[in-house]
Tab-separated table of C-alpha atoms in Angstrom:
chain	number	residue	atom	x	y	z
A	1	MET	CA	11.876	1.557	24.594
A	2	VAL	CA	8.620	0.996	22.750
A	3	SER	CA	6.018	-0.117	25.047
A	4	ASP	CA	4.030	-3.534	24.972
A	5	ASP	CA	0.728	-1.587	25.154
A	6	GLY	CA	1.848	0.595	22.125
A	7	VAL	CA	2.524	-2.499	20.186
A	8	ALA	CA	-0.566	-4.202	21.347
A	9	ARG	CA	-2.647	-1.228	20.362
A	10	GLY	CA	-1.149	-0.847	16.927
A	11	LYS	CA	-1.423	-4.523	16.338
A	12	ALA	CA	-5.205	-4.129	17.163
A	13	ILE	CA	-5.646	-1.153	14.902
A	14	GLN	CA	-3.981	-2.725	11.956
A	15	ARG	CA	-5.939	-6.024	12.461
A	16	ARG	CA	-9.203	-3.798	12.347
A	17	THR	CA	-8.551	-1.370	9.374
A	18	GLY	CA	-5.765	-2.710	7.341
A	19	LYS	CA	-6.431	-6.517	6.898
A	20	THR	CA	-4.416	-6.916	3.552
A	21	PHE	CA	-1.409	-5.190	5.109
A	22	HIS	CA	-1.951	-7.085	8.329
A	23	LEU	CA	-1.300	-10.416	6.545
A	24	ALA	CA	1.898	-9.380	5.204
A	25	THR	CA	3.060	-7.658	8.455
A	26	ARG	CA	2.654	-10.988	10.189
A	27	LEU	CA	5.328	-12.479	7.919
A	28	LEU	CA	7.806	-9.901	9.012
A	29	PRO	CA	10.432	-10.973	11.600
A	30	GLU	CA	9.560	-9.869	15.149
A	31	ARG	CA	12.176	-7.035	15.168
A	32	VAL	CA	10.296	-5.326	12.358
A	33	ARG	CA	6.828	-6.838	12.847
A	34	GLU	CA	6.269	-4.945	16.077
A	35	ALA	CA	7.605	-1.682	15.018
A	36	THR	CA	5.363	-1.846	11.802
A	37	TYR	CA	2.328	-2.237	14.085
A	38	VAL	CA	3.391	1.039	15.775
A	39	LEU	CA	4.002	2.900	12.351
A	40	TYR	CA	0.676	1.630	11.036
A	41	ALA	CA	-1.243	2.821	14.146
A	42	PHE	CA	0.260	6.159	14.031
A	43	PHE	CA	-0.411	6.587	10.254
A	44	ARG	CA	-3.980	5.510	10.961
A	45	VAL	CA	-4.493	7.719	13.767
A	46	ALA	CA	-3.341	10.785	11.743
A	47	ASP	CA	-5.453	9.664	8.780
A	48	GLU	CA	-8.648	9.437	10.780
A	49	VAL	CA	-8.288	12.994	11.968
A	50	VAL	CA	-9.344	14.053	8.466
A	51	ASP	CA	-11.127	10.750	7.116
A	52	ASP	CA	-13.594	10.679	10.170
A	53	ALA	CA	-13.999	14.428	10.540
A	54	GLU	CA	-17.706	14.924	9.571
A	55	GLY	CA	-18.924	17.902	11.340
A	56	VAL	CA	-15.381	18.880	12.465
A	57	PRO	CA	-14.331	22.332	11.704
A	58	PRO	CA	-11.133	22.439	9.609
A	59	ALA	CA	-9.427	24.539	12.136
A	60	GLU	CA	-9.953	21.751	14.798
A	61	GLN	CA	-8.565	18.967	12.484
A	62	ARG	CA	-5.450	21.227	11.805
A	63	ALA	CA	-4.889	21.803	15.443
A	64	GLU	CA	-5.376	18.057	16.315
A	65	LEU	CA	-2.801	17.094	13.468
A	66	GLU	CA	-0.300	19.832	14.918
A	67	ARG	CA	-0.795	18.047	18.296
A	68	LEU	CA	-0.042	14.481	17.003
A	69	ARG	CA	3.212	16.167	15.191
A	70	ALA	CA	4.376	17.560	18.228
A	71	ALA	CA	3.837	14.262	20.137
A	72	ALA	CA	5.362	12.229	17.506
A	73	LEU	CA	8.499	14.341	17.278
A	74	GLY	CA	8.742	14.261	21.163
A	75	GLU	CA	8.364	17.872	21.465
A	76	GLU	CA	5.219	17.626	23.688
A	77	PRO	CA	4.493	14.915	26.178
A	78	THR	CA	1.517	12.561	25.712
A	79	ASP	CA	-0.424	9.844	27.369
A	80	ASP	CA	-1.690	8.446	24.140
A	81	PRO	CA	0.017	5.057	23.986
A	82	VAL	CA	0.224	5.001	20.060
A	83	LEU	CA	1.874	8.555	19.842
A	84	ALA	CA	4.256	7.760	22.729
A	85	ALA	CA	5.267	4.352	20.971
A	86	PHE	CA	5.780	5.941	17.744
A	87	ALA	CA	7.965	8.739	19.461
A	88	ASP	CA	10.050	6.063	21.031
A	89	LEU	CA	10.333	4.222	17.817
A	90	ARG	CA	11.326	7.197	15.949
A	91	GLU	CA	14.425	7.684	18.317
A	92	ARG	CA	15.271	4.039	18.370
A	93	HIS	CA	15.496	3.645	14.589
A	94	ASP	CA	16.459	7.232	13.689
A	95	ILE	CA	13.544	8.086	11.608
A	96	ASP	CA	14.032	11.348	9.840
A	97	ASP	CA	12.044	14.101	11.376
A	98	ASP	CA	11.636	15.506	7.773
A	99	ASP	CA	9.667	12.386	6.895
A	100	VAL	CA	7.452	12.689	9.995
A	101	ASN	CA	6.667	16.278	8.951
A	102	THR	CA	6.176	15.290	5.194
A	103	PHE	CA	3.613	12.915	6.320
A	104	VAL	CA	1.760	15.270	8.793
A	105	ASP	CA	1.700	17.927	6.032
A	106	ALA	CA	0.233	15.598	3.725
A	107	MET	CA	-2.616	15.049	6.226
A	108	LEU	CA	-3.034	18.524	6.525
A	109	THR	CA	-3.572	18.817	2.902
A	110	ASP	CA	-6.427	16.444	3.142
A	111	VAL	CA	-8.235	19.117	5.303
A	112	THR	CA	-8.903	21.188	2.464
A	113	LYS	CA	-7.811	19.743	-0.745
A	114	SER	CA	-10.012	17.283	-2.473
A	115	ARG	CA	-8.895	17.311	-6.298
A	116	TYR	CA	-5.536	17.258	-8.167
A	117	GLU	CA	-4.970	18.827	-11.532
A	118	THR	CA	-2.022	16.918	-12.501
A	119	PHE	CA	-0.192	13.577	-11.602
A	120	GLU	CA	2.713	15.474	-10.513
A	121	GLU	CA	0.517	17.388	-8.180
A	122	LEU	CA	-0.878	14.120	-6.859
A	123	ARG	CA	2.711	12.733	-6.545
A	124	THR	CA	3.770	15.711	-4.391
A	125	TYR	CA	0.904	14.890	-2.011
A	126	MET	CA	2.051	11.160	-2.010
A	127	ASP	CA	5.498	12.142	-1.097
A	128	GLY	CA	3.980	12.531	2.396
A	129	SER	CA	1.153	10.125	2.226
A	130	ALA	CA	2.903	7.209	0.731
A	131	ALA	CA	6.614	7.721	-0.113
A	132	ALA	CA	7.385	9.094	3.434
A	133	VAL	CA	5.526	5.945	4.794
A	134	GLY	CA	7.895	3.783	2.560
A	135	ARG	CA	10.884	5.605	3.890
A	136	MET	CA	9.939	5.127	7.534
A	137	MET	CA	9.544	1.425	6.897
A	138	THR	CA	12.821	1.143	5.306
A	139	ALA	CA	14.524	2.880	8.403
A	140	VAL	CA	12.813	0.327	10.578
A	141	MET	CA	14.036	-2.597	8.344
A	142	ASP	CA	17.700	-1.154	8.388
A	143	PRO	CA	19.113	-2.279	5.140
A	144	GLU	CA	22.991	-2.300	4.643
A	145	ARG	CA	22.616	0.375	1.916
A	146	PRO	CA	19.596	2.371	2.619
A	147	GLU	CA	20.549	4.621	-0.371
A	148	ARG	CA	19.962	1.928	-2.863
A	149	ALA	CA	16.712	0.665	-1.204
A	150	LEU	CA	15.170	4.085	-0.607
A	151	PRO	CA	14.143	5.276	-4.279
A	152	HIS	CA	12.634	1.930	-4.809
A	153	ALA	CA	10.742	2.083	-1.522
A	154	THR	CA	9.567	5.410	-2.419
A	155	ALA	CA	8.025	3.754	-5.745
A	156	LEU	CA	6.554	0.791	-3.999
A	157	GLY	CA	4.720	3.217	-1.484
A	158	GLU	CA	3.178	5.188	-4.295
A	159	ALA	CA	2.160	2.173	-6.161
A	160	PHE	CA	0.208	0.888	-3.050
A	161	GLN	CA	-1.325	4.143	-2.555
A	162	LEU	CA	-2.455	4.586	-6.120
A	163	SER	CA	-3.986	1.034	-6.245
A	164	ASN	CA	-6.092	2.098	-3.247
A	165	PHE	CA	-7.104	5.273	-4.995
A	166	LEU	CA	-8.073	3.204	-8.089
A	167	ARG	CA	-9.951	0.906	-6.004
A	168	ASP	CA	-11.858	3.512	-3.798
A	169	VAL	CA	-13.137	5.840	-6.389
A	170	ARG	CA	-16.707	5.362	-5.311
A	171	GLU	CA	-15.775	5.383	-1.671
A	172	ASP	CA	-13.635	8.462	-1.807
A	173	ILE	CA	-16.574	10.427	-3.390
A	174	VAL	CA	-19.377	9.102	-1.140
A	175	GLU	CA	-17.488	9.419	2.241
A	176	ARG	CA	-15.107	12.171	1.600
A	177	ASP	CA	-15.945	14.086	-1.634
A	178	ARG	CA	-12.419	13.542	-2.774
A	179	ILE	CA	-11.203	12.518	-6.281
A	180	TYR	CA	-7.699	11.290	-6.533
A	181	LEU	CA	-7.734	10.458	-10.360
A	182	PRO	CA	-5.737	13.568	-11.851
A	183	ARG	CA	-8.055	16.082	-13.687
A	184	GLU	CA	-5.615	16.019	-16.584
A	185	THR	CA	-6.336	12.297	-17.137
A	186	LEU	CA	-10.058	12.735	-16.864
A	187	ASP	CA	-9.794	15.765	-19.476
A	188	GLU	CA	-7.703	13.653	-21.774
A	189	TYR	CA	-10.364	10.929	-22.117
A	190	GLY	CA	-13.287	13.300	-21.973
A	191	VAL	CA	-14.494	12.209	-18.576
A	192	ASP	CA	-16.603	14.882	-16.647
A	193	GLU	CA	-16.552	15.094	-12.961
A	194	GLY	CA	-20.171	15.041	-12.935
A	195	ASP	CA	-20.421	11.659	-14.337
A	196	LEU	CA	-18.074	10.255	-11.472
A	197	ARG	CA	-20.330	11.879	-9.000
A	198	ASN	CA	-23.410	10.221	-10.545
A	199	PHE	CA	-21.373	6.764	-10.846
A	200	GLU	CA	-22.080	6.704	-14.644
A	201	MET	CA	-19.778	4.250	-16.171
A	202	SER	CA	-18.699	4.862	-19.815
A	203	ASP	CA	-15.891	3.629	-22.202
A	204	ASP	CA	-14.220	7.140	-21.650
A	205	PHE	CA	-13.861	6.366	-17.904
A	206	ARG	CA	-12.547	2.796	-18.783
A	207	ARG	CA	-9.790	4.240	-20.873
A	208	ALA	CA	-8.796	6.642	-17.972
A	209	MET	CA	-8.808	3.865	-15.550
A	210	GLU	CA	-6.576	1.631	-17.681
A	211	ARG	CA	-4.239	4.728	-18.255
A	212	GLU	CA	-3.794	5.144	-14.442
A	213	LEU	CA	-3.491	1.362	-13.821
A	214	ARG	CA	-0.588	1.055	-16.386
A	215	ARG	CA	1.105	4.265	-14.680
A	216	THR	CA	0.692	2.160	-11.336
A	217	GLU	CA	2.079	-0.772	-12.621
A	218	GLU	CA	5.295	0.913	-13.838
A	219	LEU	CA	5.763	1.831	-10.068
A	220	TYR	CA	5.251	-1.593	-9.050
A	221	ARG	CA	7.944	-2.749	-11.290
A	222	GLU	CA	10.314	0.027	-10.015
A	223	GLY	CA	9.387	-0.864	-6.483
A	224	VAL	CA	10.012	-4.545	-6.479
A	225	ALA	CA	13.198	-4.155	-8.348
A	226	GLY	CA	14.508	-2.681	-5.082
A	227	ILE	CA	13.389	-5.356	-2.860
A	228	GLU	CA	16.828	-7.145	-3.239
A	229	TYR	CA	18.288	-4.346	-1.327
A	230	LEU	CA	16.335	-5.048	1.814
A	231	PRO	CA	17.587	-7.252	4.618
A	232	ALA	CA	17.071	-10.990	3.660
A	233	ASP	CA	14.340	-11.561	6.128
A	234	CYS	CA	12.261	-8.720	4.996
A	235	ARG	CA	12.253	-9.579	1.305
A	236	PHE	CA	9.523	-12.235	1.022
A	237	PRO	CA	7.095	-10.187	3.377
A	238	VAL	CA	7.301	-7.088	1.299
A	239	LEU	CA	7.069	-9.067	-1.998
A	240	VAL	CA	3.712	-10.679	-0.517
A	241	ALA	CA	2.559	-7.014	0.117
A	242	ALA	CA	3.261	-5.985	-3.385
A	243	VAL	CA	1.411	-9.034	-4.826
A	244	LEU	CA	-1.536	-8.665	-2.615
A	245	TYR	CA	-1.998	-4.808	-3.402
A	246	ALA	CA	-1.434	-5.337	-7.074
A	247	ASP	CA	-4.190	-8.097	-7.202
A	248	HIS	CA	-6.684	-5.089	-6.931
A	249	HIS	CA	-5.780	-4.419	-10.637
A	250	ARG	CA	-6.963	-7.983	-11.574
A	251	LEU	CA	-10.331	-7.294	-9.798
A	252	ILE	CA	-10.548	-3.799	-11.592
A	253	ARG	CA	-9.981	-5.436	-14.907
A	254	GLU	CA	-12.378	-8.438	-14.162
A	255	ARG	CA	-14.995	-5.760	-13.464
A	256	ASN	CA	-14.364	-3.915	-16.694
A	257	TYR	CA	-13.175	-0.913	-14.597
A	258	ASP	CA	-16.304	-0.526	-12.885
A	259	VAL	CA	-15.306	0.864	-9.632
A	260	LEU	CA	-18.234	3.208	-9.578
A	261	SER	CA	-21.065	0.798	-8.786
A	262	ALA	CA	-19.202	-0.680	-5.980
A	263	THR	CA	-15.500	-1.039	-4.199
A	264	PRO	CA	-13.866	-4.009	-5.342
A	265	SER	CA	-12.609	-6.339	-2.606
A	266	ILE	CA	-10.194	-9.254	-2.238
A	267	GLY	CA	-11.557	-12.006	-0.130
A	268	THR	CA	-9.407	-13.902	2.627
A	269	PRO	CA	-9.151	-17.111	0.711
A	270	ARG	CA	-7.815	-15.374	-2.413
A	271	LYS	CA	-5.112	-13.518	-0.262
A	272	LEU	CA	-4.034	-16.702	1.403
A	273	ALA	CA	-3.717	-18.591	-1.983
A	274	LEU	CA	-1.696	-15.743	-3.269
A	275	ILE	CA	0.509	-15.913	-0.238
A	276	ALA	CA	0.909	-19.606	-0.591
A	277	ARG	CA	1.649	-19.313	-4.411
A	278	THR	CA	4.236	-16.575	-3.758
A	279	ARG	CA	5.708	-18.763	-1.128
A	280	TRP	CA	6.018	-21.696	-3.656
A	281	TYR	CA	7.922	-19.943	-6.370
A	282	TRP	CA	10.061	-18.127	-3.558
A	283	LEU	CA	11.199	-21.695	-2.425
A	284	TRP	CA	12.649	-22.182	-6.001
A	285	ASN	CA	13.789	-18.677	-7.049
A	286	ARG	CA	14.784	-15.858	-4.437
A	287	ASP	CA	14.663	-13.207	-7.222
A	288	PRO	CA	11.800	-10.858	-6.242
A	289	GLU	CA	11.273	-9.485	-9.727
A	290	THR	CA	11.000	-13.058	-11.224
A	291	VAL	CA	8.507	-14.208	-8.433
A	292	PHE	CA	6.351	-10.956	-8.921
A	293	ARG	CA	6.216	-11.347	-12.610
A	294	ARG	CA	5.100	-15.010	-12.183
A	295	VAL	CA	2.534	-14.532	-9.408
A	296	SER	CA	1.210	-11.047	-9.455
A	297	ALA	CA	-1.634	-9.437	-11.617
A	298	VAL	CA	0.840	-6.967	-13.007
A	299	PRO	CA	1.403	-7.520	-16.591
A	300	ASP	CA	4.839	-7.732	-17.980
A	301	ALA	CA	6.253	-4.373	-19.398
A	302	PRO	CA	6.081	-4.190	-23.309
A	303	ASP	CA	9.699	-4.658	-23.719
A	304	GLU	CA	10.089	-7.718	-21.398
A	305	PRO	CA	9.835	-11.393	-22.562
A	306	ALA	CA	7.199	-13.430	-20.578
A	307	PRO	CA	8.671	-15.442	-17.649
A	308	GLU	CA	9.212	-18.971	-18.047
A	309	ARG	CA	6.775	-21.124	-16.123
A	310	ASP	CA	8.346	-23.666	-13.728
A	311	HIS	CA	7.214	-27.353	-14.606
A	312	THR	CA	9.870	-29.142	-13.197
A	313	HIS	CA	8.148	-30.251	-10.062
A	314	THR	CA	5.336	-32.709	-9.889
A	315	ARG	CA	1.635	-31.702	-9.822
A	316	GLY	CA	0.822	-33.719	-6.740
A	317	PHE	CA	3.698	-32.422	-4.627
A	318	GLY	CA	2.692	-28.834	-5.666
A	319	ARG	CA	-0.973	-29.395	-4.691
A	320	ARG	CA	-0.008	-30.798	-1.288
A	321	LEU	CA	2.641	-28.125	-0.618
A	322	LEU	CA	0.128	-25.298	-1.714
A	323	HIS	CA	-2.437	-26.913	0.575
A	324	GLY	CA	-0.433	-27.124	3.443
A	325	ALA	CA	0.810	-23.610	3.087
A	326	VAL	CA	-2.801	-22.359	2.959
A	327	GLU	CA	-3.911	-24.117	6.023
A	328	GLY	CA	-0.815	-22.835	7.922
A	329	LEU	CA	-1.455	-19.160	6.553
A	330	ARG	CA	-5.131	-19.417	7.832
A	331	ARG	CA	-3.735	-19.160	11.449
A	332	LEU	CA	-2.441	-15.774	10.482
A	333	THR	CA	-6.035	-14.188	10.141
């Protein structure tokens, strides 16, 4: 049984380091919410082995990740409440050992690899750092037909990670000397790595960013299309997470793709307003794809007609509902 201490520590870690995901997690049913705190904490603890490793030799980082792997798989005892809670959770929800191994292997990749030649190479990395995370979350949610949900969960996990990569270009260079934009994209648009390292904006870089935004938005559409295969009590929270993460694309475009001078950040009032707006549309239409198209910053695909906007309800009632929803959501923060 997952310990209360493990859940509490996971929640604290998520609240401190993953504010956007924390808001969406708070909307999940309790059976999934507490498990998500534990999952997130394990992911974060492993991630910090390589992200906060200044001055730590690569051999020591690899040894620590292998220790985490053994504890997570229940192969070695541990007194770490986060790792113990994850090991219990893995057994309880029958999380595939292969997904745990794939995730840890991706963290091991971060120890020595900081550039990716092609998108396919980056996607191989994300199979562990993002897609495996989506698959573990799906196991915890326990859909009736996991084989239908899993491909979409993989796409959505990749979309979330790519949005983070596109938002964090400057931060990844400054703090980790990593560039997750595929070199083939940079070469296609004539962007030199030296320009990135000097944080020099150019029209070529803007075109490269737009290319990667469009690629990521294709994955959002694919991922959101599978929300209908999740249990009913999980659909709205996952939809909210997609809306919140995709809103970074709005910020990036509003800044004319300048992610080199500063890292774009969504404020709490904006997040709460997006959750309330998503809830408003969800009240009248329980189709995740339709609501996502109406609320999110992801534009419609070129071959899709624009969604009809719902004007059947009075503006006064809508404003009162929105105000009440925002006030209620403030209690989540």
